[in-house]
PDB file of C-alpha atoms in Angstrom:
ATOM      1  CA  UNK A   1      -2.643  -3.190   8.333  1.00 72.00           C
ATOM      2  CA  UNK A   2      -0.102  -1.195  10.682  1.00 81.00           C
ATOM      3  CA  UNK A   3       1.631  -0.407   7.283  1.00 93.00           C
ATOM      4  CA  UNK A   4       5.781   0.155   7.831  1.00 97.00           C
ATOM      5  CA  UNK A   5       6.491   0.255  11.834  1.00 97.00           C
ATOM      6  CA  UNK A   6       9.665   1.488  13.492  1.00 97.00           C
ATOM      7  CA  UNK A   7      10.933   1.306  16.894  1.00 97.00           C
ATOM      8  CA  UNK A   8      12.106   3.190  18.454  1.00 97.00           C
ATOM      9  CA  UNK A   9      10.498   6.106  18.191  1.00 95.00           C
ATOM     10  CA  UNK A  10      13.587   8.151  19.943  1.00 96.00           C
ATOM     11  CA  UNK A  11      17.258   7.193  21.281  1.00 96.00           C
ATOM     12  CA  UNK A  12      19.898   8.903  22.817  1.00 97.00           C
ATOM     13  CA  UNK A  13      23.541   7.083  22.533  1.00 97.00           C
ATOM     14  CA  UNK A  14      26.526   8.304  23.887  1.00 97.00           C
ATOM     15  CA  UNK A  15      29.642   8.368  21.518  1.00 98.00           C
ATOM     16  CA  UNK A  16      30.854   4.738  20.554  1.00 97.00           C
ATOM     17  CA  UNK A  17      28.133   3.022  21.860  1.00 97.00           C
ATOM     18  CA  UNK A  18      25.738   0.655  19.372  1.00 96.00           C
ATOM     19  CA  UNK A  19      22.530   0.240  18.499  1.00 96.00           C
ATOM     20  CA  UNK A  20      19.898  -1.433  15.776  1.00 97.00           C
ATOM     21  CA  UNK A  21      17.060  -0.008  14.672  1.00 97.00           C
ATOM     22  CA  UNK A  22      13.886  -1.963  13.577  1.00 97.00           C
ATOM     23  CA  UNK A  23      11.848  -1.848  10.730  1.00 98.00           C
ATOM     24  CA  UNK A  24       8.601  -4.281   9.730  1.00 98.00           C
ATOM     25  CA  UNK A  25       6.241  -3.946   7.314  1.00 97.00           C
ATOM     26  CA  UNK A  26       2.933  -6.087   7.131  1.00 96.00           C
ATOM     27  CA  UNK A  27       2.474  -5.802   3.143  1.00 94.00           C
ATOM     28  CA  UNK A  28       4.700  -7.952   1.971  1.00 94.00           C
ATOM     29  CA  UNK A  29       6.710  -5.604   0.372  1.00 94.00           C
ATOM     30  CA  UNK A  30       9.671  -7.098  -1.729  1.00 93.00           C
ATOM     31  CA  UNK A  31      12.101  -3.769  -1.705  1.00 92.00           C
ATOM     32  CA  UNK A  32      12.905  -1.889   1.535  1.00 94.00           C
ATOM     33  CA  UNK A  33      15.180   1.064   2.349  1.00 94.00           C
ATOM     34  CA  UNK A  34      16.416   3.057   5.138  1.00 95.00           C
ATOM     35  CA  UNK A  35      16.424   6.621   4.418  1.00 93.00           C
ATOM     36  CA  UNK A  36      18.138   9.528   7.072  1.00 94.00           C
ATOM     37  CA  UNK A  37      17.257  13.115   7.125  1.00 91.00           C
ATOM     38  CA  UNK A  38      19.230  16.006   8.556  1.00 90.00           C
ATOM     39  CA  UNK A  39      17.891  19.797   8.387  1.00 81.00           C
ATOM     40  CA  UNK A  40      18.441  21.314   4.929  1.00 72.00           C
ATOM     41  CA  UNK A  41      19.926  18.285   3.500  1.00 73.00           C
ATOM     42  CA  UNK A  42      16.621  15.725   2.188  1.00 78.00           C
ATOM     43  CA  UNK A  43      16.149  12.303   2.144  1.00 83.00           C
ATOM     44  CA  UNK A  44      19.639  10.267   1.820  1.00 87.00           C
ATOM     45  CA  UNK A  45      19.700   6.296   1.043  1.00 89.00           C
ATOM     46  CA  UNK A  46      21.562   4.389   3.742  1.00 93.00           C
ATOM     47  CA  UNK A  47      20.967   1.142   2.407  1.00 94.00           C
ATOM     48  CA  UNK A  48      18.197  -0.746   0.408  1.00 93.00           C
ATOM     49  CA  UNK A  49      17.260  -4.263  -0.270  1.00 94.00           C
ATOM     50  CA  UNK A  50      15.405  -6.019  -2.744  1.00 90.00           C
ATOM     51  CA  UNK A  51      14.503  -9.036  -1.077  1.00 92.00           C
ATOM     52  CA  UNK A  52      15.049 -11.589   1.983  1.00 94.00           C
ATOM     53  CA  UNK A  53      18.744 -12.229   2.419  1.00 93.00           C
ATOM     54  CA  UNK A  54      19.838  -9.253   0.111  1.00 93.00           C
ATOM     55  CA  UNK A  55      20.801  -5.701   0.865  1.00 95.00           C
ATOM     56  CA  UNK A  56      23.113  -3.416  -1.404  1.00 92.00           C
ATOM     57  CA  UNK A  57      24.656  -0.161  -0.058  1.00 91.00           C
ATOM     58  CA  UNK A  58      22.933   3.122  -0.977  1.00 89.00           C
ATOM     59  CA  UNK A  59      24.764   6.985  -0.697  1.00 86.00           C
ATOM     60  CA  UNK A  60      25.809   7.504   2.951  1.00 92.00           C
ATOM     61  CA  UNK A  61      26.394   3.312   3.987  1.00 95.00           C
ATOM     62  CA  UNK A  62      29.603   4.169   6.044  1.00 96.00           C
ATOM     63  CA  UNK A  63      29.427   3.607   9.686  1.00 96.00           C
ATOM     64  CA  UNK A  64      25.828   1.330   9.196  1.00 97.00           C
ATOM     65  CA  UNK A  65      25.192  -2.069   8.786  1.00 97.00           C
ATOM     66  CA  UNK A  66      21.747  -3.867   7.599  1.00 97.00           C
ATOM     67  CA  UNK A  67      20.255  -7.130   7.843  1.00 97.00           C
ATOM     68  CA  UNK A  68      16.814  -8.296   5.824  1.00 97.00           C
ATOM     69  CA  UNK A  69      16.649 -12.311   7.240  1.00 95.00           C
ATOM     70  CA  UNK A  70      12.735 -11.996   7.084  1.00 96.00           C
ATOM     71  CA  UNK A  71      10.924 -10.513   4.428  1.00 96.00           C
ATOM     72  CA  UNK A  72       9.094  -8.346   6.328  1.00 97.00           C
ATOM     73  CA  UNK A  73      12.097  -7.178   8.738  1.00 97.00           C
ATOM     74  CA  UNK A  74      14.814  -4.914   8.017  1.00 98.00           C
ATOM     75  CA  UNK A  75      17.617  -3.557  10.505  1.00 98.00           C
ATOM     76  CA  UNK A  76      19.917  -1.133  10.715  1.00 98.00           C
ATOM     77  CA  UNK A  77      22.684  -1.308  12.737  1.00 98.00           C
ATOM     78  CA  UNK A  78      25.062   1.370  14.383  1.00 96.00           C
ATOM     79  CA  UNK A  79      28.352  -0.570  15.746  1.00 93.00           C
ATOM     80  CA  UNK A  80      30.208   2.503  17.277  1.00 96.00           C
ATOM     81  CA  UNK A  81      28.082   5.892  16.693  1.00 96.00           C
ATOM     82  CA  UNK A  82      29.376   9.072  16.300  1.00 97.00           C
ATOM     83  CA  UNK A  83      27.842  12.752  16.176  1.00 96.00           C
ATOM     84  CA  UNK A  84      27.423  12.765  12.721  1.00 95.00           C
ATOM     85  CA  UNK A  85      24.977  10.063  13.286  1.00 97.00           C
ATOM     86  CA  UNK A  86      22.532  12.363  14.905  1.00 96.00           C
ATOM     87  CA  UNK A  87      19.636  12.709  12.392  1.00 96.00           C
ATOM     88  CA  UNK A  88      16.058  11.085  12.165  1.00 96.00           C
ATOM     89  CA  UNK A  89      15.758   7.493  10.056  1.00 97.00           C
ATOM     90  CA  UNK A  90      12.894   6.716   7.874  1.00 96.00           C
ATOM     91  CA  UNK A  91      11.980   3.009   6.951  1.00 97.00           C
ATOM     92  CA  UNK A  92      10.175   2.802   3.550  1.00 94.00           C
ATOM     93  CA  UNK A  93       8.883  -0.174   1.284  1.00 94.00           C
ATOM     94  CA  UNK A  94       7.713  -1.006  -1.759  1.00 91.00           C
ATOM     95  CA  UNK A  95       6.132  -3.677  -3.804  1.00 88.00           C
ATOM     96  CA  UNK A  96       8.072  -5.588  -6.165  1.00 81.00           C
ATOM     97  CA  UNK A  97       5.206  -5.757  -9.246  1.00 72.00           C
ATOM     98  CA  UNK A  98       4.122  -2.231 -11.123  1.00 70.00           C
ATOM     99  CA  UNK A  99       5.761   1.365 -10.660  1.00 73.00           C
ATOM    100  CA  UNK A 100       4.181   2.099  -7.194  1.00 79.00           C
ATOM    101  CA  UNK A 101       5.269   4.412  -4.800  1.00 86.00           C
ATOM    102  CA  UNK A 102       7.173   3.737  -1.285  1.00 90.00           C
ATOM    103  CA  UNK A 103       5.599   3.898   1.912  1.00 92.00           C
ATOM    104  CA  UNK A 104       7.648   5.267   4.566  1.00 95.00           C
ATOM    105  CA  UNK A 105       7.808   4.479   8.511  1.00 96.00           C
ATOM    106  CA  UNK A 106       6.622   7.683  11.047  1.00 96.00           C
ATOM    107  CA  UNK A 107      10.954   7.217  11.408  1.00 96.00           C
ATOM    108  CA  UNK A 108      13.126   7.189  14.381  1.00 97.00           C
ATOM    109  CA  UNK A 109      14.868  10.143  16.126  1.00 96.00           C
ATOM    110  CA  UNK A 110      18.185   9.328  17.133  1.00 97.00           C
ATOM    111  CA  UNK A 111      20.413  12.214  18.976  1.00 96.00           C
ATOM    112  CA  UNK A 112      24.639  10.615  19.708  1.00 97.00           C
ATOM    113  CA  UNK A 113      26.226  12.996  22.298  1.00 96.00           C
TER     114      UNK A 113
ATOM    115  CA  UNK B   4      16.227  11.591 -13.522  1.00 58.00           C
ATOM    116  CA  UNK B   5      14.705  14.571 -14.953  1.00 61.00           C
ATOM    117  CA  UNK B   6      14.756  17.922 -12.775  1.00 84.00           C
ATOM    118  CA  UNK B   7      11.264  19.480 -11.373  1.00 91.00           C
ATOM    119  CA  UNK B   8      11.152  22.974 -10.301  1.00 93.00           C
ATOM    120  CA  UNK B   9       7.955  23.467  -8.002  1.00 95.00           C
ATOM    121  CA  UNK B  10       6.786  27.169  -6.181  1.00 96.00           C
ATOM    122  CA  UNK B  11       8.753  26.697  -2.515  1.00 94.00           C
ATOM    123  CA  UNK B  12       5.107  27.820  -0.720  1.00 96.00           C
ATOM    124  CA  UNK B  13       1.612  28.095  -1.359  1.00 97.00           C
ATOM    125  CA  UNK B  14      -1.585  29.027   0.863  1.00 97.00           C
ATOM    126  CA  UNK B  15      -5.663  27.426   0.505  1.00 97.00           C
ATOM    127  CA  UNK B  16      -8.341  28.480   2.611  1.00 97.00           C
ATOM    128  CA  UNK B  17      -9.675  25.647   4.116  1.00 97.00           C
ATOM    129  CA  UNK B  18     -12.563  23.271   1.904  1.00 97.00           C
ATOM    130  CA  UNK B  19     -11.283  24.588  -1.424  1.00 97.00           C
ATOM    131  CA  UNK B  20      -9.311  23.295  -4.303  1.00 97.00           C
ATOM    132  CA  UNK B  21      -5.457  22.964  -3.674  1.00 98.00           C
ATOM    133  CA  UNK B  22      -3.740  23.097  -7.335  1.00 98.00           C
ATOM    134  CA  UNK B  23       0.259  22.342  -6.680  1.00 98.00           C
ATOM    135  CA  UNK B  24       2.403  22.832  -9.809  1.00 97.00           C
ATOM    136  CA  UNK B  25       5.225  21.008 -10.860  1.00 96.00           C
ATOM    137  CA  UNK B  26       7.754  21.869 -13.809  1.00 95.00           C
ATOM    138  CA  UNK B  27       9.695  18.995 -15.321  1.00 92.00           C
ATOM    139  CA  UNK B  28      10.374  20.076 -18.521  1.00 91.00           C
ATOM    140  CA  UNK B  29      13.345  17.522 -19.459  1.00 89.00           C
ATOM    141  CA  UNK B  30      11.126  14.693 -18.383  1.00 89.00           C
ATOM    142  CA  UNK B  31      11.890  11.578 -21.099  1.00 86.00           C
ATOM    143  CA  UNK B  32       9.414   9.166 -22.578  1.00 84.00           C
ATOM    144  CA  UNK B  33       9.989   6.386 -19.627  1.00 84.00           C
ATOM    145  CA  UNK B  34       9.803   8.285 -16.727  1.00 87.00           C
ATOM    146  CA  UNK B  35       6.949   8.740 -14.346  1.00 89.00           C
ATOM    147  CA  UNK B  36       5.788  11.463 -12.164  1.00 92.00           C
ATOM    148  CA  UNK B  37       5.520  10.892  -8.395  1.00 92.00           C
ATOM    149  CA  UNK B  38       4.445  13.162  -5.514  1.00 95.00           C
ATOM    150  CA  UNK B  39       4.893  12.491  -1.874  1.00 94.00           C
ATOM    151  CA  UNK B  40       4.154  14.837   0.969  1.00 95.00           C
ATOM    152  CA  UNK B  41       5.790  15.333   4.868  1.00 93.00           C
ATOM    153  CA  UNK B  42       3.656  16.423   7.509  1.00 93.00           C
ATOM    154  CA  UNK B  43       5.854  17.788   9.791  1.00 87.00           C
ATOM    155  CA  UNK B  44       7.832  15.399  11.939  1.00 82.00           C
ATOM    156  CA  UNK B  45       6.326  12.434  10.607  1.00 89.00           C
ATOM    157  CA  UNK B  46       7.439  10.059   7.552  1.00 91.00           C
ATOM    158  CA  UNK B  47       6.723  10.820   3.813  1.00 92.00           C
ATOM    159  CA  UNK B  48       3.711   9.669   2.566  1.00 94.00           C
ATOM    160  CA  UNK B  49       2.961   8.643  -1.383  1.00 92.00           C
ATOM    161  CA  UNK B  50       0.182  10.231  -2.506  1.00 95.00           C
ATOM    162  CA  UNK B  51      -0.024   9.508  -6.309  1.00 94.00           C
ATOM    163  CA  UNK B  52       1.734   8.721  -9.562  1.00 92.00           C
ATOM    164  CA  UNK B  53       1.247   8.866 -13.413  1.00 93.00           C
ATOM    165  CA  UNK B  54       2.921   8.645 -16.571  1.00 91.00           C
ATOM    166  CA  UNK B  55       0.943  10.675 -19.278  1.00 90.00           C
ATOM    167  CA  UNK B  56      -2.985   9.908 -18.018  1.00 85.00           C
ATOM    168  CA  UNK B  57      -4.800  11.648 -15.472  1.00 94.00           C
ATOM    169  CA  UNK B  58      -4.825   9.732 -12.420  1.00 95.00           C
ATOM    170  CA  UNK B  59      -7.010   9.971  -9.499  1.00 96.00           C
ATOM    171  CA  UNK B  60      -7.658   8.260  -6.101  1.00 94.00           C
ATOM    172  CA  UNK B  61      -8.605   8.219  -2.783  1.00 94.00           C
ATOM    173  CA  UNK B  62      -6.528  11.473  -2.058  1.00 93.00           C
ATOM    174  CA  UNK B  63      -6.049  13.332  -4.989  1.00 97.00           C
ATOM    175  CA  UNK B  64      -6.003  14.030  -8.503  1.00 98.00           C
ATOM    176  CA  UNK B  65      -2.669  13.882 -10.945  1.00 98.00           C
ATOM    177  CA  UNK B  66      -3.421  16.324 -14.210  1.00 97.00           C
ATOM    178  CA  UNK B  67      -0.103  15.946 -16.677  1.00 96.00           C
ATOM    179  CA  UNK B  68       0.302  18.085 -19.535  1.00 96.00           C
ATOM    180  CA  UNK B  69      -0.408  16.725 -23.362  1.00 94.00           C
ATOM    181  CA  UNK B  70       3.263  17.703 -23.535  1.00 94.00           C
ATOM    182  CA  UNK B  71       4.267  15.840 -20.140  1.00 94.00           C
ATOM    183  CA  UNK B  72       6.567  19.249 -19.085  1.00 94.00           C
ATOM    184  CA  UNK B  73       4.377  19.822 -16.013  1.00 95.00           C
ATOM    185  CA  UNK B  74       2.010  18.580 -13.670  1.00 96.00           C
ATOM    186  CA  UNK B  75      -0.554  19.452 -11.276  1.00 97.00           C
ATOM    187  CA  UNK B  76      -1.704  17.851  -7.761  1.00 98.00           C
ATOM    188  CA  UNK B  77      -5.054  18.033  -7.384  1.00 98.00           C
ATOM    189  CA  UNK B  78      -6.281  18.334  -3.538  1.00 97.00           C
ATOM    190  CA  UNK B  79      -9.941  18.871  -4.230  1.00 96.00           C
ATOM    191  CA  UNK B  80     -11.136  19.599  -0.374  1.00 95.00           C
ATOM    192  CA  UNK B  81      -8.560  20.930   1.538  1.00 96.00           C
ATOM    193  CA  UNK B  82      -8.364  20.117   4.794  1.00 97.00           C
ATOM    194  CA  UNK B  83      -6.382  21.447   7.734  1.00 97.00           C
ATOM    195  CA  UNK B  84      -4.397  18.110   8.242  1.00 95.00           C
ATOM    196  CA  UNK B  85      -3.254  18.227   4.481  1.00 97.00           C
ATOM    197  CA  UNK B  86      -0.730  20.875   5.874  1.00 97.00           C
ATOM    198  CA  UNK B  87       2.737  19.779   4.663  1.00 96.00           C
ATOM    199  CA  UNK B  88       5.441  19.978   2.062  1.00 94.00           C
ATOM    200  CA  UNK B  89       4.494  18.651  -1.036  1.00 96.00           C
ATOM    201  CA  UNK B  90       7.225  16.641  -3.369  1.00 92.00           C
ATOM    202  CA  UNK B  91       7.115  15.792  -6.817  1.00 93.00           C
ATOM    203  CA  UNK B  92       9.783  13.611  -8.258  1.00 89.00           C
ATOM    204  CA  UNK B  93      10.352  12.259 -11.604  1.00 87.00           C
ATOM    205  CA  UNK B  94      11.665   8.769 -11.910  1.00 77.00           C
ATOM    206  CA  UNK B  95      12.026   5.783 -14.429  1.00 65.00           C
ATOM    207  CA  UNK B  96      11.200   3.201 -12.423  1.00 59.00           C
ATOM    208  CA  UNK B  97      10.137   3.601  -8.223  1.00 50.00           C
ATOM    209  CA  UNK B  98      12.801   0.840  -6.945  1.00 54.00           C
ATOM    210  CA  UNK B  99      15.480   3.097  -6.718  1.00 66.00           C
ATOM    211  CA  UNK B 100      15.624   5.576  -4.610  1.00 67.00           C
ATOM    212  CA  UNK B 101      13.251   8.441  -3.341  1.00 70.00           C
ATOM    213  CA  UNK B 102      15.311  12.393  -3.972  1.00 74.00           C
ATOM    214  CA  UNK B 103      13.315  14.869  -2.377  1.00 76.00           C
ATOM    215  CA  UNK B 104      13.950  18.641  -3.792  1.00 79.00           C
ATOM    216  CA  UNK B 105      12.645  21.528  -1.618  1.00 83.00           C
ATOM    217  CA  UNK B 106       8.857  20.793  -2.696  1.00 90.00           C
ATOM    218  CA  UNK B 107       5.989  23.196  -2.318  1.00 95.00           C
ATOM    219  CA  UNK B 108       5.431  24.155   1.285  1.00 95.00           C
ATOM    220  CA  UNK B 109       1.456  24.046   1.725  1.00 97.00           C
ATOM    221  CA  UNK B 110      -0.261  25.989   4.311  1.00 97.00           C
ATOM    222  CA  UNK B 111      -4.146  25.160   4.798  1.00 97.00           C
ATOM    223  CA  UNK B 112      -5.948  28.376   6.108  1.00 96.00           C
ATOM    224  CA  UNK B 113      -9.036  27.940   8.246  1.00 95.00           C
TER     225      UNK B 113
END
């Protein structure tokens, strides 16, 4: 099992420009999330979904967009990025059935200039 | 979601015991206590999760008070990779999202 994989590992954008992040997972997780974390400031929920086709907005959604068509594929999407975009991005996911925990991506270290 | 309060560092000589603490005092009947951990620069990882039992597994060991107002992680062989910081979180349910207080910064000592 390779567990949750992201790519890519690092980015550099330039102001306006877009990109889309990947995430997969191989356990056929039902719920998956993308998490960013700045210095001092924790984990903060982008956006989540809860199964193929769905996705729901989580505390910081402005400025990102996500997409779940397969199960075991969610993206996150930056359509014009700014500074404030600079952070690293964590992929997690987690089984549907019992109270288990999430298991988070190694993440993705994107720097906008 | 109930607060924790957990000691911001710690230090464990290498091969013994780690015993993190975690205070969650206004925990309520339905919710669950979770710890994570970040090595540095890498993702979170779940490490364990109980209700009111002990729980154990391939990692560690979960030891939660009669009265369910704190916890302890149980590392029973530290190692120098278990180096991280150390999160426990108190949840109803594990769909919604992860919050991440300051944790317990663990430092592994050869």
């Amino acid at each position: 099992n390779a567990g949750v994989t992201q790519t890519p590992k690092f980015r550099v954008l330039k102001t306006g420009q877009s990109m889309t992040l990947l995430c997969a997972q191989d356990m056929n997780h039902e719920y998956m999330y993308w998490y960013r974390q700045d210095p001092g400031m924790g984990l903060r929920l982008i956006h989540y979904s809860v199964g193929e086709g769905t996705t729901a907005k989580g505390e910081v959604p402005d400025g990102y967009n996500v997409s779940r068509l397969k199960k075991q594929n969610f993206l996150l999407g930056l359509e014009s990025a700014a500074p404030s975009q600079t952070s690293v991005y964590f992929c997690a996911s987690r089984r549907l059935a019992g109270r288990n925990g999430q298991y988070f991506g190694p993440g993705t270290r994107l720097t906008v200039t | 979601d109930a607060k924790t309060t957990q000691p911001p560092s710690m230090d464990c000589a290498e091969g013994r015991a780690a015993n993190l603490p975690c205070n969650h005092s206004t925990i309520s009947g339905n919710e669950y206590v979770y710890w994570y951990r970040q090595i540095h620069s890498q993702g979170p990882q779940y490490i364990i999760h109980g209700l009111k039992n002990n729980e154990t597994n391939e990692m560690a060991s979960l030891i939660i008070t009669e009265d369910r107002k704190s916890s302890t992680l149980i590392l029973p062989h530290a190692t120098l990779r278990d180096t991280a910081v150390y999160y426990c979180i108190v949840k109803e349910t594990s769909y919604d999202k992860v919050i991440f207080g300051p944790g317990t910064s663990l430092s592994v000592i050869p």
